[in-house]
Coordinates of C-alpha atoms and ligand atoms in Angstrom, one line a residue:
M1 CA 0.0 0.0 0.0
A2 CA 1.2 3.5 -0.8
Q3 CA 2.0 5.5 2.3
S4 CA 0.1 8.7 2.9
Q5 CA 2.0 11.9 3.2
S6 CA 3.5 12.3 6.6
S7 CA 1.8 15.7 6.9
T8 CA -1.6 14.1 7.0
E9 CA -1.0 11.6 9.8
A10 CA -2.3 13.6 12.7
D11 CA -5.6 15.0 11.6
W12 CA -9.1 13.7 12.3
V13 CA -9.6 12.4 8.7
S14 CA -6.5 10.2 9.0
R15 CA -7.6 8.8 12.4
F16 CA -11.1 7.9 11.0
A17 CA -9.4 6.4 7.9
D18 CA -7.3 4.1 10.2
D19 CA -10.5 2.9 12.0
V20 CA -12.5 2.4 8.8
I21 CA -9.8 0.5 7.1
A22 CA -9.3 -1.8 10.1
E23 CA -13.1 -2.3 10.4
S24 CA -13.5 -3.0 6.7
E25 CA -10.7 -5.6 6.8
R26 CA -12.3 -7.2 9.7
R27 CA -15.8 -7.3 8.2
A28 CA -15.0 -8.0 4.5
P29 CA -11.3 -8.7 4.0
G30 CA -10.1 -7.8 0.5
K31 CA -13.3 -6.0 -0.5
P32 CA -13.6 -2.4 -1.4
V33 CA -14.2 -0.1 1.6
V34 CA -17.8 1.2 1.6
V35 CA -18.7 4.6 3.0
A36 CA -22.1 6.2 2.6
S37 CA -24.1 9.4 2.7
G38 CA -27.9 9.9 2.4
L39 CA -29.5 12.9 0.8
S40 CA -33.2 13.7 0.3
P41 CA -34.0 15.6 -2.9
S42 CA -37.2 16.9 -1.4
G43 CA -36.3 20.5 -2.5
P44 CA -33.1 22.5 -2.9
I45 CA -30.5 20.7 -1.0
H46 CA -29.3 23.0 1.8
L47 CA -25.6 23.9 2.0
G48 CA -25.8 22.8 5.6
N49 CA -26.3 19.2 4.4
L50 CA -23.0 19.2 2.5
R51 CA -21.4 17.9 5.7
E52 CA -23.3 14.7 5.2
V53 CA -21.3 14.2 2.1
M54 CA -18.0 15.9 2.9
T55 CA -17.3 13.9 6.1
P56 CA -17.3 10.5 4.4
H57 CA -15.7 12.1 1.2
L58 CA -12.7 13.3 3.1
V59 CA -12.3 9.9 4.9
A60 CA -12.8 8.0 1.6
D61 CA -10.3 10.3 -0.1
E62 CA -7.6 9.6 2.5
I63 CA -8.2 5.9 2.2
R64 CA -7.9 6.1 -1.6
R65 CA -4.6 8.0 -1.1
R66 CA -3.4 5.0 0.8
G67 CA -4.1 2.9 -2.2
Y68 CA -7.3 1.2 -1.3
T69 CA -10.5 0.9 -3.4
V70 CA -13.4 2.9 -1.9
R71 CA -17.0 3.1 -2.8
H72 CA -18.6 6.3 -1.5
L73 CA -22.3 5.7 -1.9
I74 CA -24.7 8.6 -2.0
S75 CA -28.1 7.2 -1.4
W76 CA -30.7 9.5 -3.0
D77 CA -33.8 9.1 -0.8
D78 CA -35.9 9.9 -3.8
Y79 CA -38.5 7.2 -3.0
D80 CA -39.4 9.1 0.2
R81 CA -42.8 10.7 0.3
Y82 CA -43.2 14.3 -0.8
R83 CA -43.9 16.0 2.5
K84 CA -44.5 19.7 1.7
V85 CA -44.1 22.3 -1.0
P86 CA -41.0 24.2 -0.2
N87 CA -41.4 28.0 -0.2
G88 CA -40.2 30.1 -3.1
V89 CA -39.0 27.5 -5.5
P90 CA -39.3 29.1 -9.0
G91 CA -41.7 27.3 -11.3
T92 CA -43.9 26.0 -8.5
D93 CA -47.1 27.1 -6.8
E94 CA -49.7 25.8 -4.3
S95 CA -51.0 23.2 -6.8
W96 CA -47.9 21.1 -6.0
A97 CA -49.6 20.3 -2.7
E98 CA -51.8 17.8 -4.4
H99 CA -48.8 15.6 -4.8
I100 CA -48.0 15.3 -1.1
G101 CA -47.7 11.7 -0.1
K102 CA -46.3 10.5 -3.5
P103 CA -42.7 9.4 -4.0
L104 CA -40.5 12.3 -4.8
T105 CA -39.8 10.8 -8.2
S106 CA -43.6 10.9 -9.0
V107 CA -43.9 14.6 -8.4
P108 CA -43.6 16.9 -11.4
A109 CA -40.5 18.9 -11.7
P110 CA -40.8 22.7 -11.3
A111 CA -42.1 24.3 -14.5
G112 CA -39.4 24.9 -17.0
S113 CA -37.1 22.3 -15.6
A114 CA -35.0 20.1 -17.9
Y115 CA -35.6 17.1 -15.6
P116 CA -38.3 14.5 -15.6
N117 CA -39.4 14.9 -12.0
W118 CA -39.0 16.7 -8.7
A119 CA -36.3 14.5 -7.3
E120 CA -34.2 14.6 -10.5
H121 CA -34.4 18.3 -10.7
F122 CA -32.8 18.8 -7.3
K123 CA -30.4 15.9 -7.6
A124 CA -28.9 17.5 -10.7
A125 CA -28.0 20.7 -9.0
M126 CA -26.3 18.9 -6.1
T127 CA -24.5 16.5 -8.5
A128 CA -23.0 19.4 -10.4
A129 CA -21.8 21.0 -7.2
L130 CA -20.3 17.8 -6.0
G131 CA -18.5 17.4 -9.3
E132 CA -17.0 20.9 -8.9
L133 CA -15.9 20.0 -5.4
G134 CA -14.1 16.9 -6.6
V135 CA -16.3 14.5 -4.7
E136 CA -16.1 11.0 -6.3
F137 CA -19.3 9.0 -5.5
E138 CA -21.7 6.4 -6.7
G139 CA -25.3 7.7 -6.7
I140 CA -28.0 5.2 -5.7
S141 CA -31.6 6.0 -6.5
Q142 CA -33.8 4.4 -3.9
T143 CA -36.6 4.6 -6.4
E144 CA -34.6 2.5 -8.8
K145 CA -33.7 0.0 -6.1
Y146 CA -37.2 -0.4 -4.7
T147 CA -39.1 -0.4 -8.0
S148 CA -36.8 -2.9 -9.6
G149 CA -37.3 -5.3 -6.7
A150 CA -33.6 -5.2 -5.7
Y151 CA -34.6 -5.3 -2.0
R152 CA -37.2 -8.1 -2.4
E153 CA -35.4 -10.6 -0.2
Q154 CA -34.8 -7.9 2.5
I155 CA -38.5 -6.8 2.4
L156 CA -39.8 -10.3 2.7
H157 CA -37.3 -10.9 5.5
A158 CA -38.3 -7.8 7.4
M159 CA -42.0 -8.7 7.0
K160 CA -41.3 -12.2 8.3
H161 CA -39.5 -10.8 11.3
R162 CA -41.9 -8.0 11.9
A163 CA -42.5 -9.1 15.5
D164 CA -38.7 -8.9 16.2
I165 CA -38.6 -5.4 14.6
D166 CA -41.6 -4.4 16.6
A167 CA -40.0 -5.6 19.8
V168 CA -36.8 -3.5 19.1
L169 CA -38.9 -0.4 18.4
D170 CA -41.0 -1.1 21.4
R171 CA -38.0 -0.7 23.7
Y172 CA -37.9 2.9 22.6
R173 CA -41.6 3.5 22.3
T174 CA -41.8 2.8 26.0
K175 CA -39.1 5.3 26.8
K176 CA -40.7 8.0 24.7
D177 CA -44.3 7.6 25.7
P178 CA -45.0 10.7 27.7
A179 CA -47.8 9.1 29.7
D180 CA -45.6 6.2 30.6
A181 CA -42.7 8.6 31.6
A182 CA -45.1 10.6 33.6
A183 CA -46.3 7.6 35.5
K184 CA -42.7 6.5 36.2
G185 CA -40.8 9.7 36.8
G186 CA -43.3 12.5 36.9
K187 CA -43.0 15.7 35.0
G188 CA -39.4 16.3 35.8
G189 CA -38.5 13.1 34.1
K190 CA -40.4 13.4 31.0
K191 CA -39.5 16.9 29.9
P192 CA -36.0 16.3 28.6
Q193 CA -37.2 13.3 26.6
Q194 CA -39.9 15.3 24.9
Q195 CA -37.7 18.2 24.3
K196 CA -35.1 16.0 22.6
K197 CA -37.7 14.4 20.4
V198 CA -38.9 17.8 19.2
D199 CA -35.4 19.0 18.5
E200 CA -34.7 15.8 16.6
A201 CA -37.8 16.1 14.5
E202 CA -37.1 19.8 13.8
L203 CA -33.5 19.2 12.9
A204 CA -34.3 16.3 10.7
A205 CA -37.1 18.2 9.0
E206 CA -34.7 21.0 8.3
A207 CA -32.1 18.5 6.9
G208 CA -34.9 17.0 4.8
S209 CA -33.8 13.5 5.9
G210 CA -36.0 10.5 6.0
A211 CA -35.8 10.6 9.8
A212 CA -38.2 13.5 9.8
S213 CA -41.2 11.3 9.7
E214 CA -40.2 9.5 12.8
D215 CA -42.1 6.8 11.0
D216 CA -41.4 3.3 12.2
G217 CA -44.5 1.7 10.8
S218 CA -48.0 1.6 12.2
G219 CA -49.6 -1.1 14.3
G220 CA -53.2 -1.2 13.0
S221 CA -55.7 -3.7 14.0
A222 CA -53.9 -6.3 11.9
G223 CA -50.6 -5.8 13.8
Y224 CA -47.3 -4.1 13.1
F225 CA -45.9 -4.0 9.5
P226 CA -42.5 -2.4 8.7
Y227 CA -43.6 -1.9 5.0
K228 CA -45.9 0.6 3.3
P229 CA -47.2 0.4 -0.2
Y230 CA -47.7 3.4 -2.3
C231 CA -51.4 3.4 -3.4
G232 CA -52.1 1.7 -6.8
N233 CA -54.7 4.4 -7.6
C234 CA -53.5 7.8 -6.2
E235 CA -49.8 6.9 -5.7
K236 CA -49.8 8.3 -2.1
D237 CA -48.5 6.5 0.9
L238 CA -51.6 7.0 3.0
T239 CA -52.1 3.3 3.0
T240 CA -52.8 0.8 5.8
V241 CA -51.8 -2.8 5.5
T242 CA -54.8 -4.8 6.6
S243 CA -53.4 -8.3 6.3
Y244 CA -50.3 -10.2 5.3
D245 CA -49.8 -13.9 4.8
D246 CA -46.2 -15.1 5.3
D247 CA -46.5 -18.2 3.2
S248 CA -48.2 -16.8 0.1
T249 CA -46.8 -13.2 0.7
E250 CA -50.3 -12.0 0.0
L251 CA -50.8 -8.5 1.3
N252 CA -54.0 -6.5 1.5
Y253 CA -54.0 -2.7 1.9
T254 CA -56.5 0.1 1.8
C255 CA -55.8 3.8 0.9
T256 CA -57.2 6.2 3.5
S257 CA -56.8 9.0 0.9
C258 CA -58.8 7.7 -2.1
G259 CA -60.4 4.5 -0.6
F260 CA -58.7 2.2 -3.1
A261 CA -58.0 -1.3 -1.8
E262 CA -55.9 -4.0 -3.4
T263 CA -54.5 -7.5 -2.8
V264 CA -50.9 -7.9 -4.0
R265 CA -48.2 -10.5 -3.6
L266 CA -45.1 -9.0 -2.0
N267 CA -42.9 -11.5 -3.8
E268 CA -43.6 -9.8 -7.0
F269 CA -44.8 -6.3 -5.9
N270 CA -42.4 -3.4 -6.3
R271 CA -44.4 -0.2 -5.3
G272 CA -43.7 0.4 -1.6
K273 CA -40.9 0.7 0.8
L274 CA -39.7 -0.2 4.2
V275 CA -40.3 2.4 6.9
W276 CA -37.3 4.7 7.5
K277 CA -36.1 3.1 10.8
V278 CA -36.0 -0.3 9.0
D279 CA -35.0 1.0 5.6
W280 CA -31.7 2.6 6.8
P281 CA -30.3 -0.5 8.7
M282 CA -31.5 -2.8 5.8
R283 CA -29.3 -0.7 3.5
W284 CA -26.3 -0.8 5.9
A285 CA -26.4 -4.6 5.6
Y286 CA -27.2 -4.7 1.9
E287 CA -24.3 -2.5 0.9
G288 CA -21.9 -3.4 3.7
V289 CA -21.5 0.2 4.8
V290 CA -18.6 0.7 7.2
F291 CA -18.7 4.4 7.7
E292 CA -21.7 6.7 7.6
P293 CA -22.0 9.8 9.7
S294 CA -25.2 11.5 10.7
G295 CA -26.4 14.8 12.2
V296 CA -26.2 15.3 16.0
D297 CA -30.0 14.9 16.1
H298 CA -29.6 11.2 15.4
S299 CA -27.8 10.5 18.6
S300 CA -30.7 10.6 21.0
P301 CA -32.2 7.4 22.5
G302 CA -34.8 6.0 20.1
S303 CA -33.2 7.8 17.1
S304 CA -32.9 6.1 13.8
F305 CA -29.2 5.5 14.2
V306 CA -29.4 4.0 17.6
V307 CA -32.5 1.8 16.7
G308 CA -30.9 1.0 13.4
G309 CA -27.9 -0.4 15.2
Q310 CA -30.0 -3.0 16.9
I311 CA -32.2 -3.8 13.9
V312 CA -29.2 -4.3 11.6
R313 CA -27.7 -6.8 14.1
E314 CA -30.8 -8.6 15.3
V315 CA -32.8 -8.7 12.1
F316 CA -30.5 -8.4 9.1
G317 CA -27.4 -10.0 10.6
G318 CA -25.2 -7.1 9.7
A319 CA -23.3 -4.5 11.6
Q320 CA -23.8 -0.8 12.3
P321 CA -21.3 1.5 10.5
I322 CA -18.8 3.7 12.3
G323 CA -21.1 6.7 12.6
P324 CA -19.7 9.9 14.0
M325 CA -22.3 12.6 14.7
Y326 CA -21.5 15.8 12.9
A327 CA -22.4 19.3 14.3
F328 CA -24.5 21.9 12.6
V329 CA -23.0 24.0 9.8
G330 CA -24.4 27.5 9.8
I331 CA -24.4 30.3 7.2
S332 CA -23.6 33.9 7.9
G333 CA -25.0 36.7 6.0
M334 CA -26.7 35.0 3.0
A335 CA -28.5 37.9 1.3
K336 CA -32.2 37.2 0.8
M337 CA -32.0 38.3 -2.8
S338 CA -29.6 35.6 -3.8
S339 CA -30.9 32.7 -1.9
S340 CA -32.0 31.7 -5.4
K341 CA -33.9 28.5 -5.4
G342 CA -36.3 28.2 -2.7
G343 CA -34.9 30.6 -0.1
V344 CA -32.1 28.2 1.1
P345 CA -28.4 28.6 0.3
T346 CA -27.2 25.5 -1.6
P347 CA -23.6 24.3 -2.2
A348 CA -23.9 25.8 -5.7
D349 CA -24.6 29.2 -4.1
A350 CA -21.4 28.9 -2.0
L351 CA -19.4 27.9 -5.1
K352 CA -20.5 31.0 -6.9
I353 CA -18.7 33.2 -4.3
M354 CA -15.8 30.9 -3.3
E355 CA -13.5 28.5 -5.0
A356 CA -13.9 24.8 -4.4
P357 CA -10.6 24.4 -2.4
L358 CA -11.7 27.0 0.1
L359 CA -15.1 25.4 0.6
R360 CA -13.4 22.0 1.0
W361 CA -10.9 23.5 3.5
L362 CA -13.8 24.6 5.8
Y363 CA -14.8 21.0 6.2
A364 CA -11.3 19.5 6.3
R365 CA -10.0 21.8 9.1
R366 CA -12.8 21.2 11.6
K367 CA -13.5 17.9 13.3
P368 CA -17.1 16.7 12.5
N369 CA -18.2 17.5 16.0
Q370 CA -17.2 21.1 15.7
S371 CA -19.8 23.5 14.3
F372 CA -18.8 26.4 12.0
K373 CA -20.3 28.9 9.7
I374 CA -19.9 29.4 6.0
A375 CA -19.5 33.2 5.3
F376 CA -21.6 34.9 2.7
D377 CA -21.0 38.3 4.4
Q378 CA -17.8 40.5 4.8
E379 CA -16.3 37.6 6.8
I380 CA -15.5 35.8 3.5
Q381 CA -12.7 38.4 2.9
R382 CA -11.1 37.5 6.2
L383 CA -11.5 33.8 5.4
Y384 CA -9.7 34.3 2.1
D385 CA -6.9 36.2 3.9
E386 CA -6.5 33.3 6.3
W387 CA -6.4 30.9 3.4
D388 CA -3.8 32.9 1.5
S389 CA -1.7 33.0 4.6
L390 CA -1.9 29.2 4.9
V391 CA -0.8 28.9 1.3
R392 CA 2.2 31.1 2.0
K393 CA 3.1 29.0 5.1
V394 CA 2.9 25.8 3.0
A395 CA 5.1 27.4 0.4
D396 CA 7.8 28.5 2.9
G397 CA 7.6 25.3 5.0
S398 CA 6.5 27.0 8.2
V399 CA 3.1 25.3 8.2
L400 CA 2.0 23.1 11.2
P401 CA 1.3 19.5 10.4
A402 CA -2.5 19.6 11.0
D403 CA -2.8 22.7 8.9
A404 CA -0.8 21.1 6.1
A405 CA -3.1 18.1 6.2
A406 CA -6.2 20.3 5.9
Y407 CA -4.5 22.2 3.1
S408 CA -3.7 19.0 1.1
R409 CA -7.3 17.8 1.5
A410 CA -8.6 21.1 0.3
V411 CA -6.5 21.6 -2.9
G412 CA -7.0 18.2 -4.4
T413 CA -8.1 14.6 -4.1
A414 CA -6.5 11.2 -4.7
A415 CA -7.5 11.8 -8.3
G416 CA -5.4 15.0 -8.6
E417 CA -5.4 18.7 -8.0
L418 CA -8.5 20.8 -8.3
P419 CA -8.4 23.8 -10.6
R420 CA -6.8 26.8 -9.0
T421 CA -6.3 30.5 -9.8
P422 CA -2.9 30.8 -11.4
R423 CA -2.2 34.2 -9.7
P424 CA -4.3 34.4 -6.6
L425 CA -4.4 38.1 -5.9
S426 CA -6.1 39.0 -2.6
Y427 CA -9.9 38.3 -2.7
R428 CA -10.4 41.5 -0.7
T429 CA -8.5 43.5 -3.4
L430 CA -10.3 41.8 -6.3
A431 CA -13.7 42.5 -4.6
S432 CA -12.8 46.1 -4.1
V433 CA -11.7 46.5 -7.7
V434 CA -14.8 45.0 -9.2
D435 CA -16.9 46.9 -6.7
I436 CA -15.5 50.1 -8.2
T437 CA -15.3 49.1 -11.8
A438 CA -18.7 47.4 -11.7
G439 CA -17.2 44.5 -13.5
H440 CA -15.8 46.5 -16.5
D441 CA -13.1 44.1 -17.7
E442 CA -10.7 46.6 -19.4
Q443 CA -10.8 48.9 -16.4
T444 CA -10.3 45.9 -14.1
L445 CA -7.3 44.7 -16.0
R446 CA -5.8 48.2 -16.0
I447 CA -6.1 48.6 -12.2
L448 CA -5.0 45.0 -11.4
S449 CA -1.9 45.4 -13.7
E450 CA -1.0 48.6 -11.7
L451 CA -1.0 46.8 -8.4
D452 CA 2.5 45.5 -9.0
P453 CA 4.0 47.4 -11.9
E454 CA 7.2 45.4 -11.9
N455 CA 5.3 42.2 -12.5
P456 CA 2.1 43.4 -14.2
L457 CA -0.9 41.2 -14.8
T458 CA -1.3 40.7 -18.5
S459 CA -4.7 39.0 -18.7
L460 CA -7.7 38.6 -16.4
D461 CA -7.5 34.9 -16.9
E462 CA -4.5 34.9 -14.6
V463 CA -6.8 35.9 -11.7
R464 CA -9.7 33.7 -12.7
P465 CA -11.7 31.9 -11.3
R466 CA -11.1 33.9 -8.1
L467 CA -11.9 37.2 -9.8
D468 CA -15.3 35.8 -10.9
R469 CA -16.1 34.6 -7.4
A470 CA -15.3 38.0 -5.9
E471 CA -17.4 39.7 -8.6
N472 CA -20.3 37.3 -7.8
W473 CA -19.9 38.1 -4.1
I474 CA -20.0 41.8 -4.7
T475 CA -23.0 41.7 -7.0
T476 CA -25.1 39.2 -5.2
Q477 CA -24.2 39.5 -1.5
V478 CA -23.1 43.0 -0.8
P479 CA -26.1 45.3 -0.2
A480 CA -26.5 48.4 -2.4
E481 CA -25.8 50.8 0.5
A482 CA -22.4 49.1 1.1
R483 CA -21.3 49.3 -2.5
T484 CA -18.6 51.9 -3.4
I485 CA -19.6 54.8 -5.7
V486 CA -16.8 57.1 -6.7
R487 CA -17.8 60.7 -6.9
D488 CA -18.1 62.3 -10.4
E489 CA -17.5 65.9 -9.2
P490 CA -15.2 67.2 -6.4
D491 CA -16.9 68.0 -3.0
K492 CA -16.2 71.7 -3.3
E493 CA -17.9 72.5 0.0
L494 CA -15.7 70.0 2.0
L495 CA -12.5 71.1 0.1
G496 CA -13.4 74.8 0.9
S497 CA -13.8 74.0 4.6
L498 CA -10.3 72.5 5.0
D499 CA -7.7 74.1 7.3
D500 CA -4.1 74.5 6.4
Q501 CA -3.2 71.1 7.8
G502 CA -5.9 69.4 5.7
R503 CA -4.9 71.2 2.5
E504 CA -1.2 70.3 3.1
S505 CA -2.1 66.7 3.6
L506 CA -3.8 66.5 0.2
R507 CA -0.9 68.4 -1.4
L508 CA 1.6 65.9 -0.1
L509 CA -0.5 63.0 -1.3
L510 CA -0.9 64.4 -4.8
E511 CA 2.7 65.3 -5.0
G512 CA 3.7 61.7 -4.2
L513 CA 1.1 60.0 -6.4
D514 CA 3.1 59.4 -9.6
S515 CA 6.2 58.1 -7.8
H516 CA 4.2 55.8 -5.6
W517 CA 1.7 54.4 -8.2
S518 CA 1.6 50.7 -7.1
L519 CA -0.2 48.9 -4.3
D520 CA 2.9 48.9 -2.0
G521 CA 3.9 52.4 -3.0
L522 CA 0.5 53.9 -2.3
T523 CA 0.4 52.1 1.0
T524 CA 3.6 53.7 2.1
L525 CA 2.3 57.1 0.8
V526 CA -1.1 57.2 2.6
Y527 CA 0.4 56.1 5.9
G528 CA 3.4 58.4 5.4
V529 CA 1.6 61.7 4.7
P530 CA 0.4 62.1 8.3
K531 CA 3.9 61.3 9.6
V532 CA 5.5 64.0 7.4
L533 CA 2.9 66.5 8.6
A534 CA 3.7 65.6 12.2
G535 CA 7.4 66.3 11.4
L536 CA 8.4 62.6 11.6
E537 CA 10.3 60.5 9.1
P538 CA 8.1 58.5 6.6
D539 CA 9.3 55.2 8.2
A540 CA 8.8 56.3 11.8
K541 CA 7.0 54.0 14.2
P542 CA 3.4 55.1 14.7
T543 CA 2.4 56.7 18.1
P544 CA -1.1 56.9 19.4
E545 CA -1.4 60.5 18.3
L546 CA -0.2 59.6 14.9
K547 CA -2.8 56.8 14.6
V548 CA -5.5 59.4 15.3
A549 CA -4.1 61.7 12.6
Q550 CA -3.9 58.8 10.1
R551 CA -7.5 57.8 10.8
S552 CA -8.8 61.3 10.2
F553 CA -6.7 61.7 7.1
F554 CA -8.1 58.4 5.7
A555 CA -11.7 59.5 6.6
L556 CA -11.1 62.8 4.7
L557 CA -9.9 60.9 1.6
Y558 CA -12.9 58.6 1.7
R559 CA -15.3 61.5 2.0
L560 CA -13.7 63.2 -1.0
L561 CA -13.5 60.1 -3.1
V562 CA -16.6 58.1 -2.3
S563 CA -18.7 60.4 0.0
R564 CA -18.5 58.0 2.9
D565 CA -16.3 57.6 6.0
T566 CA -15.0 54.2 5.0
G567 CA -14.6 52.1 1.9
P568 CA -12.2 49.6 0.2
R569 CA -8.5 49.8 1.4
L570 CA -7.2 53.2 0.3
P571 CA -4.3 52.1 -1.9
T572 CA -6.7 49.8 -3.8
L573 CA -9.3 52.6 -4.0
L574 CA -6.7 55.1 -5.3
L575 CA -5.5 52.7 -8.0
A576 CA -9.1 51.9 -9.0
V577 CA -10.1 55.6 -9.2
G578 CA -7.0 56.4 -11.4
A579 CA -4.5 59.2 -10.9
D580 CA -6.3 61.8 -13.1
R581 CA -9.6 61.4 -11.3
V582 CA -7.9 61.4 -7.9
R583 CA -6.3 64.7 -8.7
R584 CA -9.6 66.2 -9.8
L585 CA -11.6 64.9 -6.7
L586 CA -8.8 66.0 -4.3
G587 CA -9.0 69.5 -5.8
A588 CA -5.6 69.8 -7.5
Ligands
ZN1 ZN1 -55.1 6.1 -2.9

């Protein structure tokens, strides 16, 4: 086996890879390592759910780097019922509510979609984003699996052992029954249980996972059944199994929605599915899944992961995967206007404003149990600064081992490096420049080539795709009132009100403009002018008084150039405005 780079030995990904390899060798020696994620295409797939994929992806990628074959399964839970019409999805209206209860693949796609149904429409967007992120996976449509009869043996087996399943579920039903808890422990004892259940349902609903239903099969008058047919008339899952015969596999059901009733033979019938709490462990056993993380909401007693662990052992003769709980990933500052499809930010939205390696890095550098936020607001500039600083440390060898590991997982996969920006100028600078030029390419190139005159940029392609991401960020996430608008005419009133000191500061700036026309030069100049005015050398160490003077000088320049007290960093702003216009606005 190829040895992984020594720099990746210490991080959380590597430690999970060790465990997963050992467990896979124990369970299925010589077979590919199987890791899994589950996603429900019930609407736009929330950016927060990307952790469901990135956690096993990073572990799978480390295992591949060590020379093993890995299958990363993404189970598309597209045979789940359509629960509700998400708000604000373009091309949909209230009429989609009539499809509630049908499988997601039987619901029409939003109007104008290129895809044949609801599930395919939302899977496609996620698949494209995962491709850009370098996530190698095998998608499994649960609709295809169930309707082709792939799980026939497993379904018949579960039906045969329905009493065993019922008994496992019953251990938790007892714990969760408020009346029972009240009888045993009184109010104080029951509250946390109930609270936890609510949180779990809410979190799961938000994640759109199959766990949301808390559906473990109903025990009607005919007893408990872990299987539910979709109605042969209206296609909805509002059906009740009224009888089942183990020998003939004859099953009777009625539909409470349309009144339809039917007798089918389960050994040839393919239009139904196991209830979630049985479906999930069945698939662990069917696929031999060794690693599958889940959201923190799945860790409570009676949750699908805990119950599934018992069902997979006791009913399907399999084993539960190694399943770390991952913490919530939040979003900061997603502008309403750009939460394009359905009011939720998707991985595609994030990839419009940041490059794939940066987004990968956010997941790689935090352990699954640490929560973090993905920045759509000003914070993204600081994040990019931090990333650039990491890249410099990697280049000069001063990087710490854990940081080096996160870096290598961010910039590429076992299959190779992800595309990167050839000349990664600061995101902050790029954002400021496109803010000022409003995306005018020629002007942008002129300004960017003046940043470093000794090594000028010759084509915008050198700074792409980072430039495009910064431009998307400015145009979709920065509110109009925070955009920079350079004055057309000088502020005569303000210029006329300046004292001698103020006029002298502007004179010194304009005098030095030509000889300092670069990013570094202008930085020296704008900090130096207040020093010279204070009788200090241009390279003098700043004192508290000097800092006050610098701040008021900068505020004056912002007022004169952009009619505000703040703005993009001044050297960038001056370069962007151009020397002639600076002279005109500063009253020369
Ligand atoms: Zn029906």
